[in-house]
């Protein structure tokens, strides 16, 4: 498998893909280690994860550079991802022992009723490339802390990062029969579905997530799906600072080239402030610096998958043919890498793919609305339901709107953020189950009821 730098199409490395035989072998190896790992005291497992976090910190510069070269994100964002990973791990280090402690929940005459937790066993973690550290850590860290063994498949677009994760976990002390990675594309992911694993935890597109859920359904084992989004953002007519709001929304839409599951994907603006907001917004977008991801002044790097450029072209063509107006960008950037201009479309509506399909790129549509009711209706007009945002200086109005939106996360005067303390869960085509918070720890255990008389 050739690893290609999306910023210049150079071959960075070649990696041997796993075969059905090697995948099966790795599964068998994990079967020999899981029980002993689960029998370690939780404190010992936490110590090992703490060492992994320390290693991430010690090697942050080289890991960020590798991430930058492999997926094309700007070096500052790559560094930000490693730091974000360390912060997330801290949540699990601080909270997991308490979350997993057996608890007496009721005493009935002479019987104590206790909830305890057992690991699922050996689980699959099939992962995405856009934040390979962050989305991987949501799964394999709590899974390991709970006492599971993990068969980890990084995306074929972040294979080198996957290798680094595997190497550092082993160096931190996770036994080689408790965490193993398999390398390759969707075919290798499909092989995991045929193994008798005890749980499937997937981060990626709705289309693949649905396939995996259908393939493993007959096993009746836990399945967690963290899928795509078409996240809406509404700018009301009550704002303390329109310019600052525009800057914040631009960041939410274009960070990581729009390749975030919780990127702002569509914007609705109240008609009273529409013109002023759009002027500021377009001004900020036109100043974004697109270029070499290794340059620390770059704000937008390369699009990770070359094939995605065709999809972006298609979205723009479809929108323009139905009446949309391009006010910024609109084209590929002529260069050796996968570069696309940050693009803003006005006069958009829900008949256009750009307001319906997950864009996962640097294109944003802005639609004018006459009131909150229209905004709520449009925000809910989606098969996805990951996050949604409202910008307003009137918190009561903002909370009221957010409570009516069908999404796993609501943001007031912010967007595109994730916290270890809060559940990360999608509704509809955005997924099933939850990672992070106590819910994202319990996801990797079976609860066990004890009636102790
Ligand atoms: P993808 O669905 O193309 O691939 C994800 C993983 O699945 C890869 O490792 C791939 O090799 C594997 N795969 C492909 N076909 C398979 C099959 N038939 N069986 C088993 N495995 C298979 O997604 P992607 O392009 O890597 O990631 C982008 C998507 O992920 C976007 O939709 C994004 O919104 C979503 N995402 C969601 C979250 C979240 O937390 N909700 C986070 C990051 C990314």
Short mmCIF file of C-alpha atoms and ligand atoms in Angstrom, two decimals:
data_model
loop_
_atom_site.label_atom_id
_atom_site.label_comp_id
_atom_site.label_asym_id
_atom_site.label_seq_id
_atom_site.Cartn_x
_atom_site.Cartn_y
_atom_site.Cartn_z
CA UNK A 1 0.00 0.00 0.00
CA UNK A 2 1.49 3.33 -1.08
CA UNK A 3 1.21 6.20 1.39
CA UNK A 4 0.84 9.41 -0.63
CA UNK A 5 1.28 12.95 0.62
CA UNK A 6 -1.91 14.80 -0.42
CA UNK A 7 -0.03 18.12 -0.53
CA UNK A 8 2.31 17.08 -3.38
CA UNK A 9 1.42 13.48 -4.37
CA UNK A 10 4.84 12.21 -3.33
CA UNK A 11 5.05 8.63 -2.06
CA UNK A 12 6.03 8.94 1.61
CA UNK A 13 6.21 5.25 2.38
CA UNK A 14 5.00 1.78 1.47
CA UNK A 15 3.25 -0.44 3.99
CA UNK A 16 2.41 -4.11 3.81
CA UNK A 17 -1.35 -4.64 3.80
CA UNK A 18 -2.84 -7.27 6.08
CA UNK A 19 -4.30 -10.43 4.54
CA UNK A 20 -7.16 -12.59 5.76
CA UNK A 21 -4.59 -14.93 7.26
CA UNK A 22 -2.69 -12.21 9.15
CA UNK A 23 -5.93 -10.62 10.37
CA UNK A 24 -7.10 -13.97 11.77
CA UNK A 25 -3.70 -14.53 13.37
CA UNK A 26 -3.81 -11.14 15.09
CA UNK A 27 -7.28 -11.90 16.40
CA UNK A 28 -6.04 -15.19 17.83
CA UNK A 29 -3.11 -13.43 19.52
CA UNK A 30 -5.51 -11.00 21.20
CA UNK A 31 -7.57 -13.93 22.46
CA UNK A 32 -4.54 -15.04 24.50
CA UNK A 33 -4.10 -11.68 26.24
CA UNK A 34 -7.49 -10.20 27.01
CA UNK A 35 -8.35 -12.07 30.21
CA UNK A 36 -5.04 -11.36 31.92
CA UNK A 37 -5.34 -7.69 30.95
CA UNK A 38 -8.87 -7.53 32.40
CA UNK A 39 -7.55 -9.10 35.62
CA UNK A 40 -4.95 -6.35 36.06
CA UNK A 41 -6.16 -3.86 38.67
CA UNK A 42 -7.64 -0.83 36.92
CA UNK A 43 -4.94 1.34 38.51
CA UNK A 44 -2.26 -0.60 36.59
CA UNK A 45 -4.10 -0.14 33.30
CA UNK A 46 -4.50 3.57 34.00
CA UNK A 47 -0.75 3.90 34.70
CA UNK A 48 0.01 2.44 31.26
CA UNK A 49 -2.41 4.81 29.53
CA UNK A 50 -0.81 7.70 31.43
CA UNK A 51 2.56 6.65 30.01
CA UNK A 52 1.06 6.58 26.51
CA UNK A 53 -0.17 10.14 27.00
CA UNK A 54 3.28 11.17 28.20
CA UNK A 55 4.84 9.62 25.09
CA UNK A 56 2.43 11.59 22.89
CA UNK A 57 3.60 14.73 24.64
CA UNK A 58 7.30 13.89 24.40
CA UNK A 59 7.05 13.08 20.67
CA UNK A 60 4.44 15.72 19.80
CA UNK A 61 6.59 17.53 17.21
CA UNK A 62 7.50 14.48 15.15
CA UNK A 63 3.99 12.98 15.45
CA UNK A 64 2.45 16.28 14.31
CA UNK A 65 4.76 16.40 11.30
CA UNK A 66 3.89 12.83 10.32
CA UNK A 67 0.16 13.61 10.67
CA UNK A 68 0.60 16.77 8.62
CA UNK A 69 2.40 14.92 5.79
CA UNK A 70 0.01 12.01 5.71
CA UNK A 71 -3.40 13.75 5.85
CA UNK A 72 -2.45 17.24 4.63
CA UNK A 73 -3.70 19.28 7.61
CA UNK A 74 -1.74 22.42 8.58
CA UNK A 75 1.08 21.77 11.02
CA UNK A 76 -0.52 23.99 13.69
CA UNK A 77 -3.74 22.00 13.50
CA UNK A 78 -1.77 18.74 13.61
CA UNK A 79 -0.04 19.93 16.77
CA UNK A 80 -3.45 21.00 18.11
CA UNK A 81 -4.75 17.48 17.50
CA UNK A 82 -1.96 15.87 19.53
CA UNK A 83 -2.54 18.33 22.38
CA UNK A 84 -6.29 17.71 22.16
CA UNK A 85 -5.65 13.97 22.38
CA UNK A 86 -3.67 14.45 25.59
CA UNK A 87 -6.49 16.53 27.11
CA UNK A 88 -9.07 13.90 26.21
CA UNK A 89 -6.99 11.09 27.70
CA UNK A 90 -6.80 13.14 30.89
CA UNK A 91 -10.59 12.91 31.21
CA UNK A 92 -10.42 9.10 31.11
CA UNK A 93 -7.47 9.00 33.50
CA UNK A 94 -9.27 11.21 36.02
CA UNK A 95 -12.77 9.79 35.82
CA UNK A 96 -12.77 6.13 34.72
CA UNK A 97 -11.97 4.50 38.07
CA UNK A 98 -14.90 6.27 39.72
CA UNK A 99 -17.25 5.54 36.80
CA UNK A 100 -16.37 1.82 36.85
CA UNK A 101 -16.48 1.37 40.63
CA UNK A 102 -19.05 -1.27 41.68
CA UNK A 103 -21.92 0.52 43.38
CA UNK A 104 -24.56 -0.56 45.88
CA UNK A 105 -27.67 0.91 44.35
CA UNK A 106 -30.34 -0.51 46.67
CA UNK A 107 -30.74 -2.48 49.87
CA UNK A 108 -33.83 -4.65 50.05
CA UNK A 109 -34.30 -6.20 53.51
CA UNK A 110 -31.35 -8.62 53.74
CA UNK A 111 -30.17 -8.26 50.10
CA UNK A 112 -27.64 -5.81 48.70
CA UNK A 113 -28.16 -4.89 45.06
CA UNK A 114 -24.91 -4.05 43.31
CA UNK A 115 -23.97 -2.98 39.78
CA UNK A 116 -20.52 -3.99 38.55
CA UNK A 117 -18.96 -3.83 35.11
CA UNK A 118 -17.18 -6.46 32.99
CA UNK A 119 -15.31 -5.78 29.75
CA UNK A 120 -16.90 -6.86 26.47
CA UNK A 121 -13.86 -8.98 25.47
CA UNK A 122 -11.98 -8.40 22.21
CA UNK A 123 -13.41 -5.54 20.19
CA UNK A 124 -12.87 -4.02 16.74
CA UNK A 125 -12.10 -0.34 16.37
CA UNK A 126 -12.48 0.62 12.69
CA UNK A 127 -11.41 4.21 12.36
CA UNK A 128 -11.41 7.36 10.17
CA UNK A 129 -8.56 9.57 8.93
CA UNK A 130 -9.73 13.13 9.55
CA UNK A 131 -8.66 13.25 13.23
CA UNK A 132 -6.95 9.88 13.55
CA UNK A 133 -5.67 10.55 17.09
CA UNK A 134 -8.84 12.12 18.43
CA UNK A 135 -11.37 9.67 17.01
CA UNK A 136 -9.19 6.65 17.80
CA UNK A 137 -8.71 7.76 21.38
CA UNK A 138 -12.50 8.01 21.90
CA UNK A 139 -12.60 4.26 21.42
CA UNK A 140 -9.37 2.42 22.18
CA UNK A 141 -8.50 4.34 25.37
CA UNK A 142 -11.73 3.63 27.30
CA UNK A 143 -11.89 0.14 25.75
CA UNK A 144 -8.42 -0.68 27.12
CA UNK A 145 -9.13 0.95 30.49
CA UNK A 146 -12.23 -1.24 30.83
CA UNK A 147 -10.12 -4.38 30.25
CA UNK A 148 -10.85 -5.13 26.59
CA UNK A 149 -8.37 -6.21 23.93
CA UNK A 150 -8.55 -4.07 20.78
CA UNK A 151 -8.11 -4.99 17.12
CA UNK A 152 -7.59 -1.53 15.64
CA UNK A 153 -7.94 -0.67 11.98
CA UNK A 154 -6.79 2.83 11.14
CA UNK A 155 -8.03 4.33 7.90
CA UNK A 156 -5.92 3.61 4.83
CA UNK A 157 -5.46 7.41 4.66
CA UNK A 158 -3.82 7.54 8.10
CA UNK A 159 -1.82 4.32 8.15
CA UNK A 160 1.43 5.87 9.41
CA UNK A 161 -0.43 7.51 12.28
CA UNK A 162 -1.96 4.11 13.02
CA UNK A 163 1.52 2.59 13.16
CA UNK A 164 2.67 5.31 15.56
CA UNK A 165 -0.32 4.73 17.82
CA UNK A 166 0.36 0.99 17.91
CA UNK A 167 4.08 1.49 18.57
CA UNK A 168 3.56 4.03 21.37
CA UNK A 169 0.84 1.99 23.10
CA UNK A 170 3.20 -1.00 23.16
CA UNK A 171 6.06 1.17 24.36
CA UNK A 172 3.83 2.50 27.14
CA UNK A 173 3.23 -1.06 28.33
CA UNK A 174 0.05 -2.26 26.63
CA UNK A 175 0.90 -5.93 25.95
CA UNK A 176 1.30 -7.02 22.34
CA UNK A 177 -1.49 -9.53 22.87
CA UNK A 178 -3.91 -6.80 24.00
CA UNK A 179 -3.69 -4.14 21.28
CA UNK A 180 -2.88 -4.85 17.63
CA UNK A 181 -3.47 -2.90 14.45
CA UNK A 182 -4.41 -4.25 11.03
CA UNK A 183 -3.53 -2.22 7.95
CA UNK A 184 -5.34 -1.83 4.68
CA UNK A 185 -8.46 -0.41 3.08
CA UNK A 186 -12.13 -1.31 3.37
CA UNK A 187 -11.44 -4.95 2.39
CA UNK A 188 -9.43 -5.38 5.60
CA UNK A 189 -12.19 -3.66 7.59
CA UNK A 190 -14.66 -6.11 6.08
CA UNK A 191 -12.49 -9.02 7.27
CA UNK A 192 -12.93 -7.85 10.87
CA UNK A 193 -16.69 -8.09 10.45
CA UNK A 194 -16.36 -11.81 9.76
CA UNK A 195 -14.40 -12.52 12.96
CA UNK A 196 -16.25 -13.47 16.16
CA UNK A 197 -15.41 -10.19 17.89
CA UNK A 198 -17.28 -9.07 21.01
CA UNK A 199 -18.09 -5.53 19.84
CA UNK A 200 -17.71 -3.27 16.80
CA UNK A 201 -16.88 0.39 17.22
CA UNK A 202 -16.73 2.35 14.02
CA UNK A 203 -15.95 5.94 13.08
CA UNK A 204 -16.57 6.92 9.48
CA UNK A 205 -19.26 7.56 6.92
CA UNK A 206 -22.94 6.68 7.23
CA UNK A 207 -22.67 4.40 4.18
CA UNK A 208 -19.88 2.26 5.68
CA UNK A 209 -21.36 2.37 9.19
CA UNK A 210 -24.67 1.05 7.91
CA UNK A 211 -22.92 -1.75 6.02
CA UNK A 212 -20.96 -2.80 9.12
CA UNK A 213 -24.04 -2.68 11.36
CA UNK A 214 -25.96 -4.85 8.88
CA UNK A 215 -23.09 -7.32 8.46
CA UNK A 216 -22.58 -7.92 12.19
CA UNK A 217 -26.24 -7.60 13.28
CA UNK A 218 -26.73 -11.38 13.59
CA UNK A 219 -23.99 -11.60 16.23
CA UNK A 220 -26.00 -9.50 18.71
CA UNK A 221 -22.86 -7.84 20.08
CA UNK A 222 -22.61 -4.12 20.94
CA UNK A 223 -22.12 -1.82 17.96
CA UNK A 224 -21.11 1.84 18.27
CA UNK A 225 -21.29 4.11 15.23
CA UNK A 226 -19.81 7.61 15.06
CA UNK A 227 -20.86 8.80 11.63
CA UNK A 228 -21.11 11.89 9.46
CA UNK A 229 -22.99 15.12 9.88
CA UNK A 230 -24.62 18.00 8.04
CA UNK A 231 -24.33 20.32 10.96
CA UNK A 232 -26.47 23.49 10.82
CA UNK A 233 -25.69 26.86 12.39
CA UNK A 234 -28.20 29.68 12.85
CA UNK A 235 -27.21 33.34 13.29
CA UNK A 236 -30.10 35.23 14.90
CA UNK A 237 -30.69 38.98 14.62
CA UNK A 238 -29.58 39.52 18.24
CA UNK A 239 -25.78 39.57 18.30
CA UNK A 240 -23.35 41.48 20.46
CA UNK A 241 -20.70 41.46 17.74
CA UNK A 242 -21.47 40.47 14.13
CA UNK A 243 -17.83 40.56 13.04
CA UNK A 244 -16.70 38.24 15.82
CA UNK A 245 -19.59 35.92 15.05
CA UNK A 246 -18.59 35.80 11.37
CA UNK A 247 -15.00 34.95 12.33
CA UNK A 248 -16.15 32.16 14.64
CA UNK A 249 -18.46 30.67 11.99
CA UNK A 250 -15.70 30.79 9.34
CA UNK A 251 -13.45 28.83 11.68
CA UNK A 252 -16.22 26.28 12.35
CA UNK A 253 -16.79 25.80 8.62
CA UNK A 254 -13.20 25.76 7.32
CA UNK A 255 -11.08 24.28 10.14
CA UNK A 256 -9.32 21.15 8.84
CA UNK A 257 -10.59 22.13 5.37
CA UNK A 258 -14.12 21.38 6.52
CA UNK A 259 -13.15 17.73 7.00
CA UNK A 260 -14.58 17.39 10.51
CA UNK A 261 -17.63 15.36 11.44
CA UNK A 262 -18.84 18.44 13.36
CA UNK A 263 -17.80 21.06 10.80
CA UNK A 264 -20.41 23.72 10.22
CA UNK A 265 -21.93 22.45 6.96
CA UNK A 266 -24.81 24.92 6.41
CA UNK A 267 -25.53 28.40 7.76
CA UNK A 268 -28.90 30.13 8.22
CA UNK A 269 -28.92 33.88 8.86
CA UNK A 270 -31.81 36.06 10.04
CA UNK A 271 -32.87 38.42 7.24
CA UNK A 272 -32.40 41.53 9.44
CA UNK A 273 -28.64 41.07 9.63
CA UNK A 274 -28.06 38.89 6.59
CA UNK A 275 -26.28 41.44 4.36
CA UNK A 276 -23.95 42.70 7.07
CA UNK A 277 -23.10 39.19 8.27
CA UNK A 278 -22.40 37.91 4.73
CA UNK A 279 -20.10 40.86 3.99
CA UNK A 280 -17.95 40.16 7.05
CA UNK A 281 -18.05 36.41 6.45
CA UNK A 282 -16.86 36.63 2.84
CA UNK A 283 -14.17 39.13 3.81
CA UNK A 284 -12.74 36.68 6.37
CA UNK A 285 -12.95 33.70 3.98
CA UNK A 286 -11.09 35.57 1.24
CA UNK A 287 -8.20 36.17 3.63
CA UNK A 288 -7.74 32.48 4.54
CA UNK A 289 -4.27 31.32 3.60
CA UNK A 290 -4.31 28.03 1.69
CA UNK A 291 -0.98 26.31 1.06
CA UNK A 292 1.82 24.04 2.17
CA UNK A 293 0.62 22.28 5.35
CA UNK A 294 4.15 22.30 6.78
CA UNK A 295 4.28 26.11 6.70
CA UNK A 296 3.22 27.37 10.14
CA UNK A 297 1.37 30.36 8.64
CA UNK A 298 -0.92 28.12 6.53
CA UNK A 299 -4.55 28.08 7.63
CA UNK A 300 -5.88 25.53 5.14
CA UNK A 301 -3.82 22.63 3.83
CA UNK A 302 -4.59 19.90 1.31
CA UNK A 303 -7.77 17.87 0.93
CA UNK A 304 -6.85 14.38 2.14
CA UNK A 305 -8.46 12.22 -0.55
CA UNK A 306 -7.79 13.18 -4.18
CA UNK A 307 -11.05 11.53 -5.27
CA UNK A 308 -13.01 13.96 -3.09
CA UNK A 309 -12.15 16.89 -5.39
CA UNK A 310 -14.58 15.52 -8.00
CA UNK A 311 -17.34 15.37 -5.39
CA UNK A 312 -16.70 19.01 -4.40
CA UNK A 313 -16.82 20.09 -8.08
CA UNK A 314 -20.10 18.23 -8.43
CA UNK A 315 -21.66 19.95 -5.41
CA UNK A 316 -20.84 23.38 -6.81
CA UNK A 317 -22.05 22.50 -10.30
CA UNK A 318 -25.34 21.18 -8.91
CA UNK A 319 -25.89 24.26 -6.70
CA UNK A 320 -25.06 26.77 -9.46
CA UNK A 321 -27.32 24.96 -11.94
CA UNK A 322 -30.16 25.41 -9.43
CA UNK A 323 -29.55 29.14 -8.87
CA UNK A 324 -26.78 29.45 -6.26
CA UNK A 325 -24.31 32.32 -6.49
CA UNK A 326 -20.58 31.85 -5.81
CA UNK A 327 -19.20 34.80 -3.81
CA UNK A 328 -15.83 33.28 -2.86
CA UNK A 329 -13.76 30.46 -4.34
CA UNK A 330 -15.54 27.82 -6.38
CA UNK A 331 -12.58 26.03 -7.97
CA UNK A 332 -9.70 23.63 -7.46
CA UNK A 333 -6.35 25.30 -7.02
CA UNK A 334 -4.00 24.43 -9.84
CA UNK A 335 -1.06 22.70 -8.10
CA UNK A 336 0.59 19.34 -7.53
CA UNK A 337 -1.54 18.62 -4.46
CA UNK A 338 -5.24 18.32 -3.62
CA UNK A 339 -6.08 21.96 -3.01
CA UNK A 340 -9.48 23.63 -3.18
CA UNK A 341 -10.45 27.26 -2.77
CA UNK A 342 -12.51 28.08 0.33
CA UNK A 343 -15.92 28.54 -1.22
CA UNK A 344 -19.05 30.46 -0.18
CA UNK A 345 -22.40 29.96 -1.90
CA UNK A 346 -25.42 32.25 -1.48
CA UNK A 347 -29.03 31.88 -2.70
CA UNK A 348 -28.92 28.23 -1.70
CA UNK A 349 -31.88 26.04 -0.74
CA UNK A 350 -32.64 22.46 0.27
CA UNK A 351 -33.14 21.31 -3.31
CA UNK A 352 -29.36 21.58 -3.69
CA UNK A 353 -27.02 18.74 -2.64
CA UNK A 354 -24.74 21.24 -0.92
CA UNK A 355 -27.43 21.80 1.76
CA UNK A 356 -28.33 18.09 2.08
CA UNK A 357 -25.28 15.87 1.53
CA UNK A 358 -22.25 15.88 3.84
CA UNK A 359 -19.78 18.19 2.04
CA UNK A 360 -16.70 17.30 4.11
CA UNK A 361 -14.75 20.03 2.35
CA UNK A 362 -14.20 23.80 2.18
CA UNK A 363 -17.62 24.74 0.78
CA UNK A 364 -20.35 26.47 2.75
CA UNK A 365 -23.86 27.54 1.77
CA UNK A 366 -25.55 30.49 3.52
CA UNK A 367 -29.35 30.72 3.44
CA UNK A 368 -31.47 33.70 4.53
CA UNK A 369 -34.37 32.98 6.95
CA UNK A 370 -37.21 35.23 8.10
CA UNK A 371 -37.59 34.00 11.69
CA UNK A 372 -36.66 31.34 14.28
CA UNK A 373 -39.46 29.07 13.18
CA UNK A 374 -38.12 28.86 9.63
CA UNK A 375 -34.57 28.36 10.95
CA UNK A 376 -35.67 25.49 13.20
CA UNK A 377 -37.58 23.82 10.37
CA UNK A 378 -34.58 23.99 8.04
CA UNK A 379 -32.07 22.93 10.69
CA UNK A 380 -34.17 19.82 11.35
CA UNK A 381 -34.56 19.08 7.64
CA UNK A 382 -31.71 16.54 7.51
CA UNK A 383 -31.14 12.82 7.83
CA UNK A 384 -28.15 13.62 10.04
CA UNK A 385 -28.17 14.86 13.65
CA UNK A 386 -24.68 15.30 15.07
CA UNK A 387 -24.36 18.92 16.25
CA UNK A 388 -26.16 22.23 15.78
CA UNK A 389 -25.31 25.81 16.79
CA UNK A 390 -27.12 29.05 17.51
CA UNK A 391 -25.50 32.45 17.81
CA UNK A 392 -27.44 35.02 19.83
CA UNK A 393 -26.90 37.42 22.72
CA UNK A 394 -30.26 36.27 24.09
CA UNK A 395 -29.42 33.00 25.87
CA UNK A 396 -33.04 32.16 26.60
CA UNK A 397 -33.90 32.42 22.91
CA UNK A 398 -30.81 30.37 21.98
CA UNK A 399 -31.56 27.58 24.46
CA UNK A 400 -35.18 27.43 23.35
CA UNK A 401 -34.11 26.99 19.72
CA UNK A 402 -31.43 24.37 20.55
CA UNK A 403 -33.92 22.32 22.58
CA UNK A 404 -36.02 21.91 19.41
CA UNK A 405 -33.18 20.65 17.19
CA UNK A 406 -32.79 16.92 16.73
CA UNK A 407 -29.04 16.53 17.27
CA UNK A 408 -26.77 14.89 19.84
CA UNK A 409 -24.99 18.17 20.65
CA UNK A 410 -26.15 21.79 20.88
CA UNK A 411 -23.77 24.77 20.85
CA UNK A 412 -24.68 28.27 22.02
CA UNK A 413 -22.37 30.99 20.62
CA UNK A 414 -19.72 28.40 19.71
CA UNK A 415 -19.35 25.47 17.32
CA UNK A 416 -17.09 22.61 16.24
CA UNK A 417 -15.90 21.62 19.70
CA UNK A 418 -15.75 18.34 21.62
CA UNK A 419 -15.29 17.74 25.35
CA UNK A 420 -14.32 14.54 27.15
CA UNK A 421 -16.88 15.37 29.84
CA UNK A 422 -19.85 15.37 27.44
CA UNK A 423 -21.36 12.49 25.48
CA UNK A 424 -20.50 12.52 21.79
CA UNK A 425 -23.41 10.93 20.00
CA UNK A 426 -25.22 11.27 16.73
CA UNK A 427 -28.86 10.86 15.89
CA UNK A 428 -30.29 9.47 12.66
CA UNK A 429 -27.58 8.92 10.06
CA UNK A 430 -24.99 10.47 12.42
CA UNK A 431 -24.73 7.34 14.48
CA UNK A 432 -25.65 5.05 17.29
CA UNK A 433 -24.47 4.97 20.88
CA UNK A 434 -22.10 7.40 22.51
CA UNK A 435 -18.42 7.97 23.10
CA UNK A 436 -16.82 10.23 25.75
CA UNK A 437 -18.26 11.10 29.18
CA UNK A 438 -19.39 8.28 31.48
CA UNK A 439 -21.60 6.97 28.63
CA UNK A 440 -18.48 6.49 26.51
CA UNK A 441 -16.90 4.38 29.27
CA UNK A 442 -19.97 2.21 29.90
CA UNK A 443 -20.10 1.59 26.12
CA UNK A 444 -17.15 -0.82 26.50
CA UNK A 445 -18.60 -2.88 29.38
CA UNK A 446 -21.44 -5.20 30.18
CA UNK A 447 -23.22 -4.09 33.33
CA UNK A 448 -23.54 -6.98 35.75
CA UNK A 449 -26.22 -7.14 38.45
CA UNK A 450 -25.41 -8.81 41.79
CA UNK A 451 -28.10 -9.70 44.32
CA UNK A 452 -26.02 -10.29 47.46
CA UNK A 453 -27.85 -11.93 50.30
P1 LIG B 1 -15.16 5.69 5.56
O1 LIG B 1 -16.52 5.20 5.92
O2 LIG B 1 -14.82 5.79 4.12
O3 LIG B 1 -14.04 4.73 6.20
C1 LIG B 1 -13.92 4.55 7.59
C2 LIG B 1 -13.21 3.25 7.87
O4 LIG B 1 -13.99 2.15 7.42
C3 LIG B 1 -11.85 3.12 7.16
O5 LIG B 1 -10.93 2.55 8.05
C4 LIG B 1 -12.17 2.17 6.00
O6 LIG B 1 -11.05 1.46 5.54
C5 LIG B 1 -13.20 1.26 6.64
N1 LIG B 1 -14.10 0.56 5.72
C6 LIG B 1 -14.49 0.94 4.48
N2 LIG B 1 -15.37 0.03 3.97
C7 LIG B 1 -15.53 -0.92 4.92
C8 LIG B 1 -16.35 -2.11 5.02
N3 LIG B 1 -17.15 -2.50 4.04
N4 LIG B 1 -16.28 -2.83 6.16
C9 LIG B 1 -15.49 -2.45 7.19
N5 LIG B 1 -14.71 -1.36 7.15
C10 LIG B 1 -14.74 -0.59 6.04
O7 LIG B 1 -14.99 7.10 6.28
P2 LIG B 1 -13.73 8.09 6.25
O8 LIG B 1 -13.64 8.71 4.91
O9 LIG B 1 -12.55 7.42 6.81
O10 LIG B 1 -14.18 9.18 7.31
C11 LIG B 1 -14.99 10.27 6.99
C12 LIG B 1 -16.36 10.10 7.60
O11 LIG B 1 -16.24 9.86 8.99
C13 LIG B 1 -17.20 11.36 7.48
O12 LIG B 1 -18.52 11.01 7.16
C14 LIG B 1 -17.12 11.96 8.89
O13 LIG B 1 -18.19 12.81 9.22
C15 LIG B 1 -17.12 10.71 9.72
N6 LIG B 1 -16.57 10.96 11.06
C16 LIG B 1 -17.42 10.92 12.13
C17 LIG B 1 -16.94 11.21 13.40
C18 LIG B 1 -17.86 11.21 14.61
O14 LIG B 1 -17.34 11.26 15.71
N7 LIG B 1 -19.16 11.17 14.44
C19 LIG B 1 -15.60 11.53 13.56
C20 LIG B 1 -14.75 11.55 12.45
C21 LIG B 1 -15.25 11.26 11.20
#
